[in-house]
Coordinates of C-alpha atoms and ligand atoms in Angstrom, one line a residue:
M849 CA -28.1 65.2 30.3
T850 CA -26.6 68.5 31.3
V851 CA -23.0 69.2 30.8
T852 CA -21.3 71.0 33.6
S853 CA -18.1 73.0 33.3
T854 CA -16.5 70.6 35.6
D855 CA -17.3 67.7 33.3
L856 CA -15.6 69.5 30.4
E857 CA -12.6 70.5 32.5
T858 CA -12.2 66.9 33.5
Q859 CA -12.5 65.6 29.9
L860 CA -10.1 68.2 28.7
S861 CA -7.5 67.4 31.2
E862 CA -7.9 63.6 30.7
L863 CA -7.6 64.2 27.0
Q864 CA -4.4 66.2 27.5
Q865 CA -2.9 63.5 29.7
Q866 CA -3.8 60.6 27.5
A867 CA -2.7 62.4 24.3
T868 CA 0.5 63.7 25.7
A869 CA 1.4 60.1 26.8
E870 CA 0.5 58.6 23.4
I871 CA 2.4 61.3 21.4
A872 CA 5.4 60.7 23.6
A873 CA 5.3 57.0 22.9
A874 CA 4.7 57.3 19.1
D875 CA 7.4 55.4 17.2
S876 CA 6.8 56.6 13.7
L877 CA 5.7 59.6 11.8
E878 CA 2.7 57.7 10.5
A879 CA 1.5 56.8 14.0
L880 CA 2.0 60.5 15.0
E881 CA -0.2 61.7 12.2
S882 CA -3.0 59.3 13.1
F883 CA -2.9 60.6 16.7
R884 CA -3.0 64.2 15.4
V885 CA -6.1 63.3 13.3
G886 CA -7.7 61.4 16.2
Y887 CA -7.2 64.3 18.8
L888 CA -7.1 67.5 16.8
G889 CA -8.8 66.6 13.5
K890 CA -12.2 68.0 12.5
K891 CA -13.9 64.9 13.9
G892 CA -11.3 64.4 16.6
Q893 CA -11.8 64.2 20.3
L894 CA -11.1 67.8 21.0
S895 CA -13.9 68.9 18.6
K896 CA -16.2 66.4 20.3
I897 CA -15.6 67.8 23.7
L898 CA -16.0 71.3 22.5
G899 CA -19.3 70.3 21.0
G900 CA -20.6 70.3 24.5
M901 CA -19.8 74.0 25.0
G902 CA -23.1 75.1 23.7
K903 CA -24.8 73.5 26.7
L904 CA -22.7 75.4 29.2
D905 CA -23.6 78.4 31.1
A906 CA -22.6 81.5 29.2
S907 CA -20.4 82.6 32.2
D908 CA -18.4 79.3 32.0
R909 CA -17.8 79.4 28.3
P910 CA -14.8 81.8 28.2
R911 CA -12.9 79.9 30.8
I912 CA -13.6 76.5 29.2
G913 CA -12.8 78.0 25.8
K914 CA -9.5 79.3 27.0
L915 CA -8.7 76.0 28.6
A916 CA -9.6 74.1 25.4
N917 CA -7.2 76.4 23.5
E918 CA -4.5 75.8 25.9
V919 CA -5.0 72.1 25.6
K920 CA -5.0 72.4 21.8
T921 CA -1.8 74.5 21.8
A922 CA -0.1 72.1 24.2
L923 CA -0.9 69.1 22.0
Q924 CA 0.2 70.9 18.9
T925 CA 3.5 71.7 20.5
A926 CA 3.9 68.1 21.7
L927 CA 3.1 66.8 18.2
E928 CA 5.6 69.2 16.6
T929 CA 8.4 68.4 19.0
K930 CA 7.8 64.7 18.6
R931 CA 7.7 65.0 14.8
D932 CA 11.1 66.8 14.9
D933 CA 12.5 64.1 17.1
L934 CA 11.3 61.3 14.8
Q935 CA 12.6 63.0 11.7
A936 CA 16.0 63.6 13.3
A937 CA 16.1 59.9 14.4
A938 CA 15.2 58.8 10.9
I939 CA 18.1 60.9 9.5
R940 CA 20.5 59.6 12.1
A941 CA 19.5 56.0 11.4
Q942 CA 20.0 56.6 7.7
L943 CA 23.4 58.2 8.2
E944 CA 24.5 55.3 10.4
A945 CA 23.4 52.7 7.8
E946 CA 25.4 54.5 5.2
T947 CA 28.5 55.0 7.2
L948 CA 31.7 54.3 5.4
D949 CA 34.2 52.5 7.7
V950 CA 37.5 53.7 6.3
T951 CA 39.4 51.4 8.6
M952 CA 37.7 48.3 7.2
P953 CA 40.2 46.1 5.2
G954 CA 39.5 46.3 1.4
V955 CA 39.0 43.6 -1.1
V956 CA 42.4 42.8 -2.6
R957 CA 42.4 42.8 -6.3
P958 CA 45.8 41.6 -7.6
Q959 CA 47.4 43.8 -10.2
G960 CA 47.6 42.1 -13.5
R961 CA 50.5 42.5 -16.0
R962 CA 51.4 41.8 -19.6
H963 CA 52.1 38.2 -20.3
P964 CA 55.8 37.7 -21.3
L965 CA 54.7 36.5 -24.8
N966 CA 52.6 39.6 -25.4
S967 CA 55.3 41.9 -24.1
T968 CA 57.9 40.2 -26.4
I969 CA 55.5 40.6 -29.4
D970 CA 54.9 44.2 -28.5
R971 CA 58.6 44.9 -28.2
I972 CA 59.3 43.3 -31.6
L973 CA 56.4 45.1 -33.3
D974 CA 57.6 48.4 -31.8
I975 CA 60.9 48.0 -33.4
F976 CA 59.4 47.4 -36.9
V977 CA 56.8 50.1 -36.5
G978 CA 59.8 52.4 -35.7
L979 CA 61.2 51.3 -39.1
G980 CA 58.0 52.3 -40.9
Y981 CA 56.2 48.9 -40.9
T982 CA 52.5 48.5 -40.7
V983 CA 51.0 45.8 -38.4
A984 CA 48.7 43.3 -40.1
T985 CA 47.0 40.0 -39.1
G986 CA 45.2 37.1 -40.8
P987 CA 43.0 34.2 -39.8
E988 CA 44.3 31.2 -37.9
I989 CA 42.0 28.8 -39.8
E990 CA 43.4 28.9 -43.3
T991 CA 43.0 27.2 -46.6
D992 CA 45.7 25.1 -48.3
Y993 CA 46.0 27.9 -50.8
Y994 CA 47.1 30.7 -48.4
N995 CA 49.2 28.4 -46.2
F996 CA 51.0 26.5 -49.0
E997 CA 50.0 26.8 -52.6
A998 CA 50.4 30.6 -53.1
L999 CA 53.6 30.4 -51.1
N1000 CA 55.2 28.4 -53.9
T1001 CA 54.6 25.1 -52.0
P1002 CA 52.3 22.9 -54.2
A1003 CA 50.8 19.7 -52.9
D1004 CA 53.6 17.3 -53.8
H1005 CA 56.3 19.8 -52.6
P1006 CA 58.8 18.1 -50.2
A1007 CA 58.8 21.2 -48.0
R1008 CA 55.4 20.3 -46.8
D1009 CA 57.0 17.7 -44.7
M1010 CA 58.9 20.4 -42.8
Q1011 CA 55.6 21.4 -41.2
D1012 CA 53.2 18.8 -39.8
T1013 CA 49.8 20.3 -40.4
F1014 CA 46.6 20.0 -38.5
Y1015 CA 43.9 19.5 -41.1
L1016 CA 40.3 20.5 -40.6
P1017 CA 37.2 19.2 -42.4
G1018 CA 36.8 20.7 -45.9
D1019 CA 39.7 22.4 -47.5
R1020 CA 40.7 24.0 -44.2
L1021 CA 43.7 23.7 -41.9
L1022 CA 45.3 25.5 -38.9
R1023 CA 47.9 27.7 -40.4
T1024 CA 51.4 26.4 -39.8
H1025 CA 53.1 29.8 -40.1
T1026 CA 52.2 33.5 -40.4
S1027 CA 53.6 33.5 -44.0
S1028 CA 50.0 33.1 -45.1
V1029 CA 49.4 36.7 -44.0
Q1030 CA 51.9 37.8 -46.7
I1031 CA 49.6 36.5 -49.4
R1032 CA 46.4 37.9 -47.8
Y1033 CA 48.0 41.3 -47.4
M1034 CA 49.4 41.5 -50.9
E1035 CA 46.0 40.5 -52.4
Q1036 CA 44.4 43.4 -50.6
H1037 CA 47.1 46.1 -51.2
E1038 CA 49.3 47.5 -53.8
P1039 CA 53.0 47.9 -53.4
P1040 CA 55.1 49.5 -52.0
M1041 CA 54.5 47.9 -48.6
R1042 CA 56.3 47.2 -45.3
V1043 CA 54.3 44.8 -43.2
V1044 CA 54.8 43.1 -39.9
A1045 CA 52.3 40.3 -38.9
P1046 CA 52.2 38.7 -35.5
G1047 CA 50.1 35.6 -34.8
R1048 CA 49.4 32.2 -33.4
V1049 CA 50.5 29.1 -35.5
Y1050 CA 49.9 25.4 -35.1
R1051 CA 51.9 22.3 -35.8
R1052 CA 51.6 18.6 -35.0
D1053 CA 54.8 18.7 -32.9
T1054 CA 55.4 16.5 -29.9
V1055 CA 55.4 18.8 -26.9
D1056 CA 58.7 19.1 -25.0
S1057 CA 60.8 21.9 -23.4
T1058 CA 61.3 23.6 -26.7
H1059 CA 58.3 22.6 -28.8
S1060 CA 54.6 23.3 -28.5
A1061 CA 51.7 22.5 -30.9
V1062 CA 50.6 26.1 -30.6
F1063 CA 53.1 28.9 -30.8
H1064 CA 53.6 32.4 -32.1
Q1065 CA 55.4 33.9 -35.0
I1066 CA 56.1 37.3 -36.4
E1067 CA 56.2 37.7 -40.2
L1068 CA 58.0 40.4 -42.1
L1069 CA 57.3 41.5 -45.6
A1070 CA 58.7 44.4 -47.7
I1071 CA 57.8 44.9 -51.4
D1072 CA 59.0 47.8 -53.5
K1073 CA 60.8 48.6 -56.7
G1074 CA 64.5 47.8 -56.4
I1075 CA 64.6 46.0 -53.0
T1076 CA 67.6 43.8 -52.7
F1077 CA 69.0 41.2 -50.3
T1078 CA 71.2 44.0 -48.9
D1079 CA 68.0 45.8 -47.7
L1080 CA 67.1 42.6 -45.9
K1081 CA 70.5 42.4 -44.3
G1082 CA 70.3 46.0 -43.1
T1083 CA 66.8 45.6 -41.7
V1084 CA 67.6 42.3 -39.9
R1085 CA 70.9 43.8 -38.6
E1086 CA 69.1 46.8 -37.2
F1087 CA 66.4 44.7 -35.6
V1088 CA 68.9 42.3 -34.0
R1089 CA 70.9 45.4 -32.7
Q1090 CA 67.7 46.8 -31.0
I1091 CA 66.7 43.5 -29.5
F1092 CA 70.1 41.9 -28.5
G1093 CA 72.4 44.8 -28.6
D1094 CA 75.8 44.8 -30.3
V1095 CA 76.1 41.1 -31.0
E1096 CA 77.8 39.2 -33.8
I1097 CA 75.4 38.1 -36.5
R1098 CA 75.7 35.7 -39.5
F1099 CA 73.5 34.9 -42.5
R1100 CA 73.6 31.1 -43.2
P1101 CA 72.3 29.9 -46.6
S1102 CA 69.0 27.9 -46.2
Y1103 CA 65.9 26.9 -48.0
F1104 CA 62.3 28.1 -47.9
P1105 CA 59.9 27.6 -50.8
F1106 CA 58.7 31.2 -50.7
T1107 CA 62.1 32.9 -50.8
E1108 CA 65.0 32.6 -53.2
P1109 CA 67.7 33.0 -52.1
S1110 CA 66.9 32.1 -48.4
A1111 CA 68.9 32.4 -45.3
E1112 CA 68.8 31.7 -41.6
V1113 CA 70.1 34.3 -39.2
D1114 CA 72.2 33.4 -36.2
V1115 CA 73.4 35.7 -33.4
K1116 CA 76.3 35.0 -31.1
W1117 CA 74.5 34.9 -27.7
K1118 CA 76.3 34.0 -24.5
G1119 CA 79.1 32.3 -26.3
S1120 CA 77.3 30.2 -28.9
W1121 CA 75.4 30.7 -32.2
L1122 CA 71.7 31.0 -31.8
E1123 CA 69.3 30.8 -34.7
V1124 CA 66.8 33.6 -34.5
L1125 CA 64.9 33.8 -37.9
G1126 CA 64.4 32.6 -41.4
C1127 CA 64.4 35.1 -44.3
G1128 CA 65.1 35.7 -48.0
T1129 CA 64.2 37.4 -51.2
V1130 CA 60.5 36.9 -52.1
D1131 CA 60.3 34.2 -54.7
P1132 CA 59.0 35.5 -58.1
N1133 CA 56.3 32.8 -58.0
V1134 CA 54.9 34.3 -54.8
L1135 CA 54.7 37.7 -56.4
K1136 CA 53.0 36.2 -59.5
A1137 CA 50.4 34.4 -57.3
V1138 CA 49.1 37.8 -56.1
G1139 CA 49.3 39.4 -59.5
Y1140 CA 52.5 41.5 -59.0
D1141 CA 55.0 41.7 -61.8
P1142 CA 58.3 40.3 -60.5
E1143 CA 60.1 42.3 -63.2
V1144 CA 58.8 45.5 -61.6
Y1145 CA 58.7 44.6 -57.9
T1146 CA 61.0 42.7 -55.6
G1147 CA 61.0 42.2 -51.9
F1148 CA 62.1 40.4 -48.8
A1149 CA 60.4 38.4 -46.2
A1150 CA 61.3 37.0 -42.8
G1151 CA 59.7 34.9 -40.1
L1152 CA 60.6 34.4 -36.4
G1153 CA 59.4 32.5 -33.5
V1154 CA 58.2 34.6 -30.5
E1155 CA 58.6 31.9 -27.9
R1156 CA 62.3 31.6 -28.9
F1157 CA 62.9 35.3 -28.3
A1158 CA 61.0 35.4 -25.1
M1159 CA 62.9 32.4 -23.7
V1160 CA 66.3 33.7 -24.8
L1161 CA 65.7 37.2 -23.5
H1162 CA 64.3 36.1 -20.2
Q1163 CA 66.5 33.0 -19.8
M1164 CA 63.6 30.6 -19.6
D1165 CA 64.3 26.8 -19.6
D1166 CA 61.0 25.4 -20.7
I1167 CA 58.5 26.7 -23.3
R1168 CA 55.6 25.0 -21.4
R1169 CA 55.9 27.5 -18.6
L1170 CA 54.7 30.2 -21.0
Y1171 CA 51.4 28.4 -21.4
G1172 CA 50.9 27.5 -17.7
S1173 CA 49.1 29.8 -15.2
D1174 CA 51.8 29.7 -12.5
L1175 CA 51.7 33.3 -11.3
R1176 CA 55.0 32.7 -9.4
F1177 CA 56.6 32.3 -12.8
L1178 CA 54.6 34.9 -14.7
R1179 CA 55.0 37.6 -12.1
Q1180 CA 58.8 37.7 -12.8
F1181 CA 58.4 39.4 -16.2
Ligands
DAH2685 N1 57.4 30.4 -42.5 C1 58.7 30.0 -42.0 C2 58.5 28.9 -40.9 O1 57.5 28.8 -40.4 C3 59.5 31.1 -41.5 C4 60.0 32.0 -42.6 C5 61.1 31.8 -43.3 C6 59.2 33.0 -43.0 C7 61.6 32.6 -44.3 C8 59.6 33.9 -44.0 C9 60.8 33.6 -44.7 O2 58.9 34.9 -44.4 O3 61.2 34.5 -45.6 O4 59.5 28.3 -40.6

């Protein structure tokens, strides 16, 4: 079969038309690439058409060759333009997908705050740290030894009735006071020492507006050569002044197994006496229990209830509110 120049011209112009339309309709870079291979690749349609050139009259060849080049250039230009369009569209789509709408309402994350018990503890600790005290802690699950025995409170001691204890299996119990930390700290350190120990304590109390089975105490302990009851009075007085201001204060004789003499401290608050802490000179038996020589070292100790302070300072009517999760209440402090 002979190939005429008209045949090739027709084929070329059909190819150009069809390819131009397909390139224009391409909807992805992959589709575009497969068109390019199909039309302009080594085994593509253009190559096939040009394969017929050899059978042309020599006089027709330059014209057809020129035409073929024009078609090729036109298609290449169309491919490039379309590739640019598709790439631009892809970038535009990506930008749109990643748009940040700054007018969109945010997710509200409520601001938290210190719980009034923690802020009361922090406030009290800050005062004692300012007076040179070191903060210490101890375990809430204790043994009889640390909670009672070493604190001069043997098994048959009547003072054990003062504190109804939660006993655990084995020789264990939930500590009834932070005084146990005194013993643990003294066992681990040598005097002189100034220690303040905050912590949770447990008692089998019936819960009411002023009692809770779980509450918080802060313990104080100072051991050195030559410490007297006067040092205790001065320290307590300064603490009370920093917490309550310039209030009247009195030391009332009392009893604790681990101090001798012992006292309870009251402050005049809004017209009446308010008990704020227990304290005393560390009993020589307590010093002996940790291997200190009571002839060389003396000291004082004190213990206070954190809830008491929080309630007085913030005029709270019911201790149970401190353990609830009512944000309307907690947000006030
Ligand atoms: N541990 C006593 C209580 O729970 C409080 C206390 C009193 C602690 C006198 C002391 C102290 O360190 O000296 O009631």
